[in-house]
Amino acid sequence: MRVVAALALAGLRHRPGRALLLALGVAVAVVVPVVAGGMRVSAEAAAVAQAVDRLPAAERAVLTTTSARLPPDRSAELDTRLRAGTAALGVPDLRRYLVYRPLSVAGSSFTLAAADDAAGIVHLTGGRMPASCTPQRCEVLLTATGGAGGSPTSVALLRPAAGQLGLVVTGTAELVDATAVGAGLVDGTQPLLLGTSTTALDRLATLELFGRTTAWIGRLTGEGVAAVGAAPFAAGLDALADRLNLLNGNGLTIRWPADQVAGAAARAAASAERFTVLGAAAAALQLGFCVLAAVGMRRRQQLVATLLVRRGVPRAALLVPPLVQLVVAVAAGLLAGAGVGAVVVAGQSGGLPHGRWTVAGEALTSALPTLGWICAVAVLLGVAVVRWPAGAARGTRVVLDCLLVAAVGLAWLAVLSPAAAPRIP
């Protein structure tokens, strides 16, 4: 058997032309599904990014909330871990809020809240920004939220009620970033008294026993979600919430527009399947080239088989020379085709958030099943052509014609199938 294998390798070295031709055919057949896989990844990423960016700005929120009262050290640790976890998922900028339950004091109803770096979410319309907040006296803004059903309230009307809680209204403002209202964290129909430090407002002595919610709000971007992927992004947020709850036991929840993004991803995946089907069909057509290359190897292999039979080699061993040569040629074609396909995909994906080579890797991964059967079929067809009996030429032509018709039919089915029609998320 060792001599037979050595003979097969010697045949490759002596006349490599036919093997190189076969490798070229396999390489072309491999490039097609890899490029199709890249197109599929690109289509899904674009659809997910578009779906996120189409959401109203106030609804593109990742809202993390907890109603637990945490000591300062645990609160700081939670803040650090949460920011690190969301940054890894493409949501780097979080704003922390503290929101008390709706209050009714001296005949006035309002919402009391604080936002870190509040100057970035309000437009001052009168007075000045709050400058201090102690457990006995905390300065706040009377802020218009712009919510439907809300009615304007003057500082004079709210000042008595605020004073009973140790609050001092220093000015008026408009809420220019309504994400907290859109996410349901703040009631947009009530006046909002807004402080500028969540940590300081949390120590307000008059409201020591009142319920409150600590929240962090980040803004989704289509590019960020598409870079991670809709499903991995959702799984990452769930894992982050579980991990933080396990460490702190603080009843923390994370909400985001998961249904809209998941729906867009599902529609995009269904539509992009046509690229996979078309790639497989085109690869099947390219296998015809491999058959032609194997035909060119047939005469030489028949002569080698005749020689081996005369030398007393078992007939089962006659498959070794063509099998070794075909496996080597197909493996070379696979590596060359996969490399060229990855380079093509990387070159076409410069505008995607994934990164060029990440997309190329995903394209190769998605094409692996197709590449596997392409190589297996190429080897089997090659061996069959080389060892096919000389008297079965007519049957061979019939089989090959049927395979060609099936491949063409598969390609047209992929093009005309309603499931493969493009969908707009």
PDB file of C-alpha atoms in Angstrom, residues 26-306:
ATOM      1  CA  VAL A  26     -12.377  23.476  -6.799  1.00  0.00           C
ATOM      2  CA  ALA A  27     -10.993  26.914  -5.893  1.00  0.00           C
ATOM      3  CA  VAL A  28     -13.527  28.634  -8.154  1.00  0.00           C
ATOM      4  CA  ALA A  29     -16.324  26.511  -6.702  1.00  0.00           C
ATOM      5  CA  VAL A  30     -15.205  27.383  -3.153  1.00  0.00           C
ATOM      6  CA  VAL A  31     -14.924  31.133  -3.761  1.00  0.00           C
ATOM      7  CA  VAL A  32     -18.602  31.439  -4.734  1.00  0.00           C
ATOM      8  CA  PRO A  33     -20.218  30.297  -1.426  1.00  0.00           C
ATOM      9  CA  VAL A  34     -17.637  32.205   0.633  1.00  0.00           C
ATOM     10  CA  VAL A  35     -18.458  35.446  -1.188  1.00  0.00           C
ATOM     11  CA  ALA A  36     -22.167  34.625  -0.890  1.00  0.00           C
ATOM     12  CA  GLY A  37     -21.667  34.138   2.850  1.00  0.00           C
ATOM     13  CA  GLY A  38     -20.057  37.567   3.038  1.00  0.00           C
ATOM     14  CA  MET A  39     -23.014  39.100   1.214  1.00  0.00           C
ATOM     15  CA  ARG A  40     -25.332  37.392   3.691  1.00  0.00           C
ATOM     16  CA  VAL A  41     -23.455  38.813   6.698  1.00  0.00           C
ATOM     17  CA  SER A  42     -23.457  42.270   5.096  1.00  0.00           C
ATOM     18  CA  ALA A  43     -27.183  42.145   4.387  1.00  0.00           C
ATOM     19  CA  GLU A  44     -28.040  41.095   7.939  1.00  0.00           C
ATOM     20  CA  ALA A  45     -25.806  43.753   9.487  1.00  0.00           C
ATOM     21  CA  ALA A  46     -27.267  46.478   7.274  1.00  0.00           C
ATOM     22  CA  ALA A  47     -30.840  45.438   8.084  1.00  0.00           C
ATOM     23  CA  VAL A  48     -30.236  45.378  11.846  1.00  0.00           C
ATOM     24  CA  ALA A  49     -28.452  48.740  11.764  1.00  0.00           C
ATOM     25  CA  GLN A  50     -31.261  50.258   9.725  1.00  0.00           C
ATOM     26  CA  ALA A  51     -33.931  48.907  12.076  1.00  0.00           C
ATOM     27  CA  VAL A  52     -32.208  50.402  15.130  1.00  0.00           C
ATOM     28  CA  ASP A  53     -31.563  53.770  13.515  1.00  0.00           C
ATOM     29  CA  ARG A  54     -35.195  54.024  12.376  1.00  0.00           C
ATOM     30  CA  LEU A  55     -36.441  53.910  15.960  1.00  0.00           C
ATOM     31  CA  PRO A  56     -37.342  57.290  17.488  1.00  0.00           C
ATOM     32  CA  ALA A  57     -34.432  58.682  19.480  1.00  0.00           C
ATOM     33  CA  ALA A  58     -36.326  58.359  22.785  1.00  0.00           C
ATOM     34  CA  GLU A  59     -36.954  54.655  22.144  1.00  0.00           C
ATOM     35  CA  ARG A  60     -33.355  53.691  21.346  1.00  0.00           C
ATOM     36  CA  ALA A  61     -32.591  53.320  25.029  1.00  0.00           C
ATOM     37  CA  VAL A  62     -30.924  50.607  27.051  1.00  0.00           C
ATOM     38  CA  LEU A  63     -32.583  51.155  30.429  1.00  0.00           C
ATOM     39  CA  THR A  64     -31.073  49.519  33.509  1.00  0.00           C
ATOM     40  CA  THR A  65     -33.026  49.913  36.747  1.00  0.00           C
ATOM     41  CA  THR A  66     -32.939  48.801  40.347  1.00  0.00           C
ATOM     42  CA  SER A  67     -35.137  49.807  43.288  1.00  0.00           C
ATOM     43  CA  ALA A  68     -32.704  48.530  45.902  1.00  0.00           C
ATOM     44  CA  ARG A  69     -31.054  50.943  48.328  1.00  0.00           C
ATOM     45  CA  LEU A  70     -27.341  50.327  48.014  1.00  0.00           C
ATOM     46  CA  PRO A  71     -24.512  51.534  50.264  1.00  0.00           C
ATOM     47  CA  PRO A  72     -22.161  53.963  48.489  1.00  0.00           C
ATOM     48  CA  ASP A  73     -19.393  51.391  47.982  1.00  0.00           C
ATOM     49  CA  ARG A  74     -21.722  48.790  46.448  1.00  0.00           C
ATOM     50  CA  SER A  75     -23.380  51.441  44.319  1.00  0.00           C
ATOM     51  CA  ALA A  76     -19.998  52.534  42.978  1.00  0.00           C
ATOM     52  CA  GLU A  77     -19.016  48.934  42.246  1.00  0.00           C
ATOM     53  CA  LEU A  78     -22.307  48.307  40.441  1.00  0.00           C
ATOM     54  CA  ASP A  79     -21.833  51.464  38.394  1.00  0.00           C
ATOM     55  CA  THR A  80     -18.322  50.450  37.360  1.00  0.00           C
ATOM     56  CA  ARG A  81     -19.263  46.891  36.405  1.00  0.00           C
ATOM     57  CA  LEU A  82     -22.358  47.991  34.509  1.00  0.00           C
ATOM     58  CA  ARG A  83     -20.476  50.568  32.484  1.00  0.00           C
ATOM     59  CA  ALA A  84     -17.749  48.076  31.610  1.00  0.00           C
ATOM     60  CA  GLY A  85     -20.293  45.450  30.564  1.00  0.00           C
ATOM     61  CA  THR A  86     -22.354  47.734  28.350  1.00  0.00           C
ATOM     62  CA  ALA A  87     -19.239  49.297  26.801  1.00  0.00           C
ATOM     63  CA  ALA A  88     -18.158  45.815  25.706  1.00  0.00           C
ATOM     64  CA  LEU A  89     -21.497  45.517  23.870  1.00  0.00           C
ATOM     65  CA  GLY A  90     -21.153  48.833  22.081  1.00  0.00           C
ATOM     66  CA  VAL A  91     -23.092  51.057  24.522  1.00  0.00           C
ATOM     67  CA  PRO A  92     -20.237  53.038  26.079  1.00  0.00           C
ATOM     68  CA  ASP A  93     -21.970  56.169  27.412  1.00  0.00           C
ATOM     69  CA  LEU A  94     -24.366  55.679  30.317  1.00  0.00           C
ATOM     70  CA  ARG A  95     -26.086  58.431  32.274  1.00  0.00           C
ATOM     71  CA  ARG A  96     -27.176  57.641  35.831  1.00  0.00           C
ATOM     72  CA  TYR A  97     -30.576  58.801  37.112  1.00  0.00           C
ATOM     73  CA  LEU A  98     -32.282  58.730  40.490  1.00  0.00           C
ATOM     74  CA  VAL A  99     -36.072  58.985  40.306  1.00  0.00           C
ATOM     75  CA  TYR A 100     -38.418  59.097  43.309  1.00  0.00           C
ATOM     76  CA  ARG A 101     -41.930  57.811  43.103  1.00  0.00           C
ATOM     77  CA  PRO A 102     -44.471  60.544  42.195  1.00  0.00           C
ATOM     78  CA  LEU A 103     -44.855  62.984  45.083  1.00  0.00           C
ATOM     79  CA  SER A 104     -47.878  64.989  46.185  1.00  0.00           C
ATOM     80  CA  VAL A 105     -47.113  67.766  48.701  1.00  0.00           C
ATOM     81  CA  ALA A 106     -49.206  70.790  49.725  1.00  0.00           C
ATOM     82  CA  GLY A 107     -51.640  70.241  46.858  1.00  0.00           C
ATOM     83  CA  SER A 108     -48.915  69.947  44.186  1.00  0.00           C
ATOM     84  CA  SER A 109     -47.962  66.757  42.367  1.00  0.00           C
ATOM     85  CA  PHE A 110     -44.573  66.409  40.748  1.00  0.00           C
ATOM     86  CA  THR A 111     -41.675  64.062  40.055  1.00  0.00           C
ATOM     87  CA  LEU A 112     -38.349  64.473  41.814  1.00  0.00           C
ATOM     88  CA  ALA A 113     -35.274  63.139  40.058  1.00  0.00           C
ATOM     89  CA  ALA A 114     -31.583  63.755  39.526  1.00  0.00           C
ATOM     90  CA  ALA A 115     -29.291  63.069  36.588  1.00  0.00           C
ATOM     91  CA  ASP A 116     -25.523  63.054  36.661  1.00  0.00           C
ATOM     92  CA  ASP A 117     -24.138  65.710  34.301  1.00  0.00           C
ATOM     93  CA  ALA A 118     -27.652  67.140  33.983  1.00  0.00           C
ATOM     94  CA  ALA A 119     -26.341  70.140  32.048  1.00  0.00           C
ATOM     95  CA  GLY A 120     -26.022  67.858  29.037  1.00  0.00           C
ATOM     96  CA  ILE A 121     -29.734  67.013  28.882  1.00  0.00           C
ATOM     97  CA  VAL A 122     -31.412  70.363  29.703  1.00  0.00           C
ATOM     98  CA  HIS A 123     -31.595  73.828  28.215  1.00  0.00           C
ATOM     99  CA  LEU A 124     -31.719  76.504  30.896  1.00  0.00           C
ATOM    100  CA  THR A 125     -34.591  78.936  30.255  1.00  0.00           C
ATOM    101  CA  GLY A 126     -34.420  80.986  33.466  1.00  0.00           C
ATOM    102  CA  GLY A 127     -32.499  81.358  36.713  1.00  0.00           C
ATOM    103  CA  ARG A 128     -29.321  79.326  37.211  1.00  0.00           C
ATOM    104  CA  MET A 129     -28.146  75.742  37.394  1.00  0.00           C
ATOM    105  CA  PRO A 130     -28.203  74.037  40.822  1.00  0.00           C
ATOM    106  CA  ALA A 131     -24.906  74.375  42.644  1.00  0.00           C
ATOM    107  CA  SER A 132     -25.271  72.422  45.900  1.00  0.00           C
ATOM    108  CA  CYS A 133     -27.139  69.503  47.427  1.00  0.00           C
ATOM    109  CA  THR A 134     -26.900  68.455  51.067  1.00  0.00           C
ATOM    110  CA  PRO A 135     -29.110  66.115  53.112  1.00  0.00           C
ATOM    111  CA  GLN A 136     -30.992  69.179  54.447  1.00  0.00           C
ATOM    112  CA  ARG A 137     -31.082  71.457  51.390  1.00  0.00           C
ATOM    113  CA  CYS A 138     -30.878  70.479  47.730  1.00  0.00           C
ATOM    114  CA  GLU A 139     -31.112  72.792  44.729  1.00  0.00           C
ATOM    115  CA  VAL A 140     -33.150  71.643  41.695  1.00  0.00           C
ATOM    116  CA  LEU A 141     -34.510  72.868  38.357  1.00  0.00           C
ATOM    117  CA  LEU A 142     -38.169  73.030  37.366  1.00  0.00           C
ATOM    118  CA  THR A 143     -37.917  71.162  34.089  1.00  0.00           C
ATOM    119  CA  ALA A 144     -40.444  70.945  31.266  1.00  0.00           C
ATOM    120  CA  THR A 145     -40.412  67.402  29.847  1.00  0.00           C
ATOM    121  CA  GLY A 146     -42.522  68.029  26.767  1.00  0.00           C
ATOM    122  CA  GLY A 147     -44.656  64.994  27.548  1.00  0.00           C
ATOM    123  CA  ALA A 148     -48.153  64.720  26.120  1.00  0.00           C
ATOM    124  CA  GLY A 149     -50.810  65.859  28.584  1.00  0.00           C
ATOM    125  CA  GLY A 150     -48.399  67.864  30.698  1.00  0.00           C
ATOM    126  CA  SER A 151     -49.356  71.335  31.811  1.00  0.00           C
ATOM    127  CA  PRO A 152     -46.964  74.208  32.520  1.00  0.00           C
ATOM    128  CA  THR A 153     -46.314  74.888  36.190  1.00  0.00           C
ATOM    129  CA  SER A 154     -44.702  78.024  37.584  1.00  0.00           C
ATOM    130  CA  VAL A 155     -41.901  78.126  40.115  1.00  0.00           C
ATOM    131  CA  ALA A 156     -44.136  80.133  42.456  1.00  0.00           C
ATOM    132  CA  LEU A 157     -46.738  77.344  42.574  1.00  0.00           C
ATOM    133  CA  LEU A 158     -44.202  74.607  43.286  1.00  0.00           C
ATOM    134  CA  ARG A 159     -41.905  76.516  45.637  1.00  0.00           C
ATOM    135  CA  PRO A 160     -44.003  75.950  48.839  1.00  0.00           C
ATOM    136  CA  ALA A 161     -44.282  72.203  48.235  1.00  0.00           C
ATOM    137  CA  ALA A 162     -40.619  71.937  47.336  1.00  0.00           C
ATOM    138  CA  GLY A 163     -39.604  73.891  50.411  1.00  0.00           C
ATOM    139  CA  GLN A 164     -41.312  71.380  52.709  1.00  0.00           C
ATOM    140  CA  LEU A 165     -38.955  68.701  51.337  1.00  0.00           C
ATOM    141  CA  GLY A 166     -35.835  70.819  51.620  1.00  0.00           C
ATOM    142  CA  LEU A 167     -35.762  71.577  47.894  1.00  0.00           C
ATOM    143  CA  VAL A 168     -34.840  74.949  46.443  1.00  0.00           C
ATOM    144  CA  VAL A 169     -35.824  75.729  42.848  1.00  0.00           C
ATOM    145  CA  THR A 170     -33.017  77.755  41.297  1.00  0.00           C
ATOM    146  CA  GLY A 171     -34.289  78.028  37.748  1.00  0.00           C
ATOM    147  CA  THR A 172     -36.339  76.598  34.894  1.00  0.00           C
ATOM    148  CA  ALA A 173     -35.222  74.442  31.984  1.00  0.00           C
ATOM    149  CA  GLU A 174     -36.427  72.362  29.079  1.00  0.00           C
ATOM    150  CA  LEU A 175     -35.529  68.684  28.824  1.00  0.00           C
ATOM    151  CA  VAL A 176     -33.749  68.432  25.480  1.00  0.00           C
ATOM    152  CA  ASP A 177     -32.887  64.747  25.892  1.00  0.00           C
ATOM    153  CA  ALA A 178     -36.215  63.023  26.511  1.00  0.00           C
ATOM    154  CA  THR A 179     -34.820  59.489  26.618  1.00  0.00           C
ATOM    155  CA  ALA A 180     -35.818  59.090  30.282  1.00  0.00           C
ATOM    156  CA  VAL A 181     -39.410  60.059  29.396  1.00  0.00           C
ATOM    157  CA  GLY A 182     -39.515  57.887  26.284  1.00  0.00           C
ATOM    158  CA  ALA A 183     -38.166  54.901  28.223  1.00  0.00           C
ATOM    159  CA  GLY A 184     -40.891  55.312  30.875  1.00  0.00           C
ATOM    160  CA  LEU A 185     -38.505  56.200  33.672  1.00  0.00           C
ATOM    161  CA  VAL A 186     -39.959  59.702  34.163  1.00  0.00           C
ATOM    162  CA  ASP A 187     -43.657  60.600  33.922  1.00  0.00           C
ATOM    163  CA  GLY A 188     -43.877  63.220  31.207  1.00  0.00           C
ATOM    164  CA  THR A 189     -47.302  64.434  32.323  1.00  0.00           C
ATOM    165  CA  GLN A 190     -46.088  65.828  35.672  1.00  0.00           C
ATOM    166  CA  PRO A 191     -43.741  68.695  36.533  1.00  0.00           C
ATOM    167  CA  LEU A 192     -40.182  67.498  37.005  1.00  0.00           C
ATOM    168  CA  LEU A 193     -37.846  68.810  39.674  1.00  0.00           C
ATOM    169  CA  LEU A 194     -34.386  67.815  38.499  1.00  0.00           C
ATOM    170  CA  GLY A 195     -31.194  67.746  40.552  1.00  0.00           C
ATOM    171  CA  THR A 196     -27.682  67.474  39.194  1.00  0.00           C
ATOM    172  CA  SER A 197     -26.234  64.751  41.454  1.00  0.00           C
ATOM    173  CA  THR A 198     -27.809  61.340  41.987  1.00  0.00           C
ATOM    174  CA  THR A 199     -25.520  60.555  44.914  1.00  0.00           C
ATOM    175  CA  ALA A 200     -26.345  63.796  46.739  1.00  0.00           C
ATOM    176  CA  LEU A 201     -30.110  63.613  46.125  1.00  0.00           C
ATOM    177  CA  ASP A 202     -30.156  60.023  47.386  1.00  0.00           C
ATOM    178  CA  ARG A 203     -29.101  61.366  50.817  1.00  0.00           C
ATOM    179  CA  LEU A 204     -31.980  63.864  51.132  1.00  0.00           C
ATOM    180  CA  ALA A 205     -33.145  63.415  54.730  1.00  0.00           C
ATOM    181  CA  THR A 206     -36.803  64.349  54.196  1.00  0.00           C
ATOM    182  CA  LEU A 207     -37.272  61.506  51.712  1.00  0.00           C
ATOM    183  CA  GLU A 208     -35.243  58.882  53.512  1.00  0.00           C
ATOM    184  CA  LEU A 209     -38.153  56.431  53.623  1.00  0.00           C
ATOM    185  CA  PHE A 210     -39.569  57.160  50.166  1.00  0.00           C
ATOM    186  CA  GLY A 211     -39.218  54.637  47.338  1.00  0.00           C
ATOM    187  CA  ARG A 212     -36.869  55.454  44.496  1.00  0.00           C
ATOM    188  CA  THR A 213     -35.330  53.929  41.411  1.00  0.00           C
ATOM    189  CA  THR A 214     -31.709  54.125  40.380  1.00  0.00           C
ATOM    190  CA  ALA A 215     -31.331  53.857  36.637  1.00  0.00           C
ATOM    191  CA  TRP A 216     -28.714  53.995  33.920  1.00  0.00           C
ATOM    192  CA  ILE A 217     -29.665  54.946  30.373  1.00  0.00           C
ATOM    193  CA  GLY A 218     -27.521  54.310  27.310  1.00  0.00           C
ATOM    194  CA  ARG A 219     -28.312  55.030  23.692  1.00  0.00           C
ATOM    195  CA  LEU A 220     -28.353  52.277  21.080  1.00  0.00           C
ATOM    196  CA  THR A 221     -26.805  52.852  17.671  1.00  0.00           C
ATOM    197  CA  GLY A 222     -27.409  50.741  14.605  1.00  0.00           C
ATOM    198  CA  GLU A 223     -23.686  50.455  14.049  1.00  0.00           C
ATOM    199  CA  GLY A 224     -23.075  49.235  17.592  1.00  0.00           C
ATOM    200  CA  VAL A 225     -25.777  46.549  17.553  1.00  0.00           C
ATOM    201  CA  ALA A 226     -24.819  45.399  14.050  1.00  0.00           C
ATOM    202  CA  ALA A 227     -21.172  45.087  15.095  1.00  0.00           C
ATOM    203  CA  VAL A 228     -22.108  42.648  17.862  1.00  0.00           C
ATOM    204  CA  GLY A 229     -25.102  41.016  16.154  1.00  0.00           C
ATOM    205  CA  ALA A 230     -28.715  41.147  17.327  1.00  0.00           C
ATOM    206  CA  ALA A 231     -28.725  37.737  19.016  1.00  0.00           C
ATOM    207  CA  PRO A 232     -25.293  38.078  20.699  1.00  0.00           C
ATOM    208  CA  PHE A 233     -26.235  41.597  21.833  1.00  0.00           C
ATOM    209  CA  ALA A 234     -29.431  40.349  23.494  1.00  0.00           C
ATOM    210  CA  ALA A 235     -27.629  37.395  25.062  1.00  0.00           C
ATOM    211  CA  GLY A 236     -24.868  39.710  26.292  1.00  0.00           C
ATOM    212  CA  LEU A 237     -27.321  42.029  28.064  1.00  0.00           C
ATOM    213  CA  ASP A 238     -29.107  39.073  29.681  1.00  0.00           C
ATOM    214  CA  ALA A 239     -25.806  37.619  30.853  1.00  0.00           C
ATOM    215  CA  LEU A 240     -24.725  41.005  32.205  1.00  0.00           C
ATOM    216  CA  ALA A 241     -27.947  41.402  34.216  1.00  0.00           C
ATOM    217  CA  ASP A 242     -27.620  37.859  35.613  1.00  0.00           C
ATOM    218  CA  ARG A 243     -23.985  38.414  36.528  1.00  0.00           C
ATOM    219  CA  LEU A 244     -24.639  41.703  38.322  1.00  0.00           C
ATOM    220  CA  ASN A 245     -27.629  40.299  40.193  1.00  0.00           C
ATOM    221  CA  LEU A 246     -25.575  37.301  41.258  1.00  0.00           C
ATOM    222  CA  LEU A 247     -22.848  39.558  42.618  1.00  0.00           C
ATOM    223  CA  ASN A 248     -25.027  42.204  44.245  1.00  0.00           C
ATOM    224  CA  GLY A 249     -28.502  40.709  44.639  1.00  0.00           C
ATOM    225  CA  ASN A 250     -30.030  44.080  43.782  1.00  0.00           C
ATOM    226  CA  GLY A 251     -33.020  43.162  41.580  1.00  0.00           C
ATOM    227  CA  LEU A 252     -31.450  44.820  38.562  1.00  0.00           C
ATOM    228  CA  THR A 253     -33.264  44.638  35.205  1.00  0.00           C
ATOM    229  CA  ILE A 254     -32.188  45.719  31.720  1.00  0.00           C
ATOM    230  CA  ARG A 255     -34.765  46.741  29.117  1.00  0.00           C
ATOM    231  CA  TRP A 256     -34.206  47.708  25.499  1.00  0.00           C
ATOM    232  CA  PRO A 257     -36.210  47.518  22.220  1.00  0.00           C
ATOM    233  CA  ALA A 258     -35.425  43.827  21.834  1.00  0.00           C
ATOM    234  CA  ASP A 259     -38.579  42.862  19.913  1.00  0.00           C
ATOM    235  CA  GLN A 260     -38.051  45.430  17.165  1.00  0.00           C
ATOM    236  CA  VAL A 261     -34.392  44.512  16.693  1.00  0.00           C
ATOM    237  CA  ALA A 262     -35.014  40.749  16.871  1.00  0.00           C
ATOM    238  CA  GLY A 263     -37.824  41.053  14.323  1.00  0.00           C
ATOM    239  CA  ALA A 264     -35.597  42.981  11.934  1.00  0.00           C
ATOM    240  CA  ALA A 265     -32.804  40.435  12.375  1.00  0.00           C
ATOM    241  CA  ALA A 266     -35.177  37.537  11.679  1.00  0.00           C
ATOM    242  CA  ARG A 267     -36.525  39.184   8.532  1.00  0.00           C
ATOM    243  CA  ALA A 268     -33.025  39.997   7.355  1.00  0.00           C
ATOM    244  CA  ALA A 269     -31.816  36.441   7.979  1.00  0.00           C
ATOM    245  CA  ALA A 270     -34.741  34.981   6.039  1.00  0.00           C
ATOM    246  CA  SER A 271     -34.124  37.340   3.131  1.00  0.00           C
ATOM    247  CA  ALA A 272     -30.369  36.819   3.151  1.00  0.00           C
ATOM    248  CA  GLU A 273     -30.780  33.040   2.910  1.00  0.00           C
ATOM    249  CA  ARG A 274     -31.049  33.525  -0.849  1.00  0.00           C
ATOM    250  CA  PHE A 275     -27.334  34.320  -0.917  1.00  0.00           C
ATOM    251  CA  THR A 276     -26.541  30.966   0.697  1.00  0.00           C
ATOM    252  CA  VAL A 277     -28.786  29.068  -1.712  1.00  0.00           C
ATOM    253  CA  LEU A 278     -27.429  30.894  -4.743  1.00  0.00           C
ATOM    254  CA  GLY A 279     -23.864  30.288  -3.596  1.00  0.00           C
ATOM    255  CA  ALA A 280     -24.495  26.559  -3.210  1.00  0.00           C
ATOM    256  CA  ALA A 281     -26.201  26.368  -6.622  1.00  0.00           C
ATOM    257  CA  ALA A 282     -23.377  28.239  -8.341  1.00  0.00           C
ATOM    258  CA  ALA A 283     -20.840  25.978  -6.654  1.00  0.00           C
ATOM    259  CA  ALA A 284     -22.725  22.931  -7.929  1.00  0.00           C
ATOM    260  CA  LEU A 285     -22.445  24.275 -11.455  1.00  0.00           C
ATOM    261  CA  GLN A 286     -18.729  24.839 -11.008  1.00  0.00           C
ATOM    262  CA  LEU A 287     -18.276  21.184 -10.091  1.00  0.00           C
ATOM    263  CA  GLY A 288     -18.792  20.397 -13.763  1.00  0.00           C
ATOM    264  CA  PHE A 289     -15.359  21.910 -14.344  1.00  0.00           C
ATOM    265  CA  CYS A 290     -13.945  19.459 -11.815  1.00  0.00           C
ATOM    266  CA  VAL A 291     -15.474  16.575 -13.755  1.00  0.00           C
ATOM    267  CA  LEU A 292     -13.758  17.774 -16.939  1.00  0.00           C
ATOM    268  CA  ALA A 293     -10.442  17.940 -15.129  1.00  0.00           C
ATOM    269  CA  ALA A 294     -10.941  14.411 -13.816  1.00  0.00           C
ATOM    270  CA  VAL A 295     -11.679  13.216 -17.348  1.00  0.00           C
ATOM    271  CA  GLY A 296      -8.241  14.459 -18.336  1.00  0.00           C
ATOM    272  CA  MET A 297      -6.703  12.265 -15.616  1.00  0.00           C
ATOM    273  CA  ARG A 298      -8.671   9.190 -16.648  1.00  0.00           C
ATOM    274  CA  ARG A 299      -6.385   7.678 -19.307  1.00  0.00           C
ATOM    275  CA  ARG A 300      -3.251   7.942 -17.168  1.00  0.00           C
ATOM    276  CA  GLN A 301      -4.999   6.414 -14.160  1.00  0.00           C
ATOM    277  CA  GLN A 302      -6.328   3.546 -16.283  1.00  0.00           C
ATOM    278  CA  LEU A 303      -2.810   2.764 -17.444  1.00  0.00           C
ATOM    279  CA  VAL A 304      -1.494   2.867 -13.877  1.00  0.00           C
ATOM    280  CA  ALA A 305      -4.306   0.553 -12.769  1.00  0.00           C
ATOM    281  CA  THR A 306      -3.480  -1.937 -15.520  1.00  0.00           C
TER     282      THR A 306
END
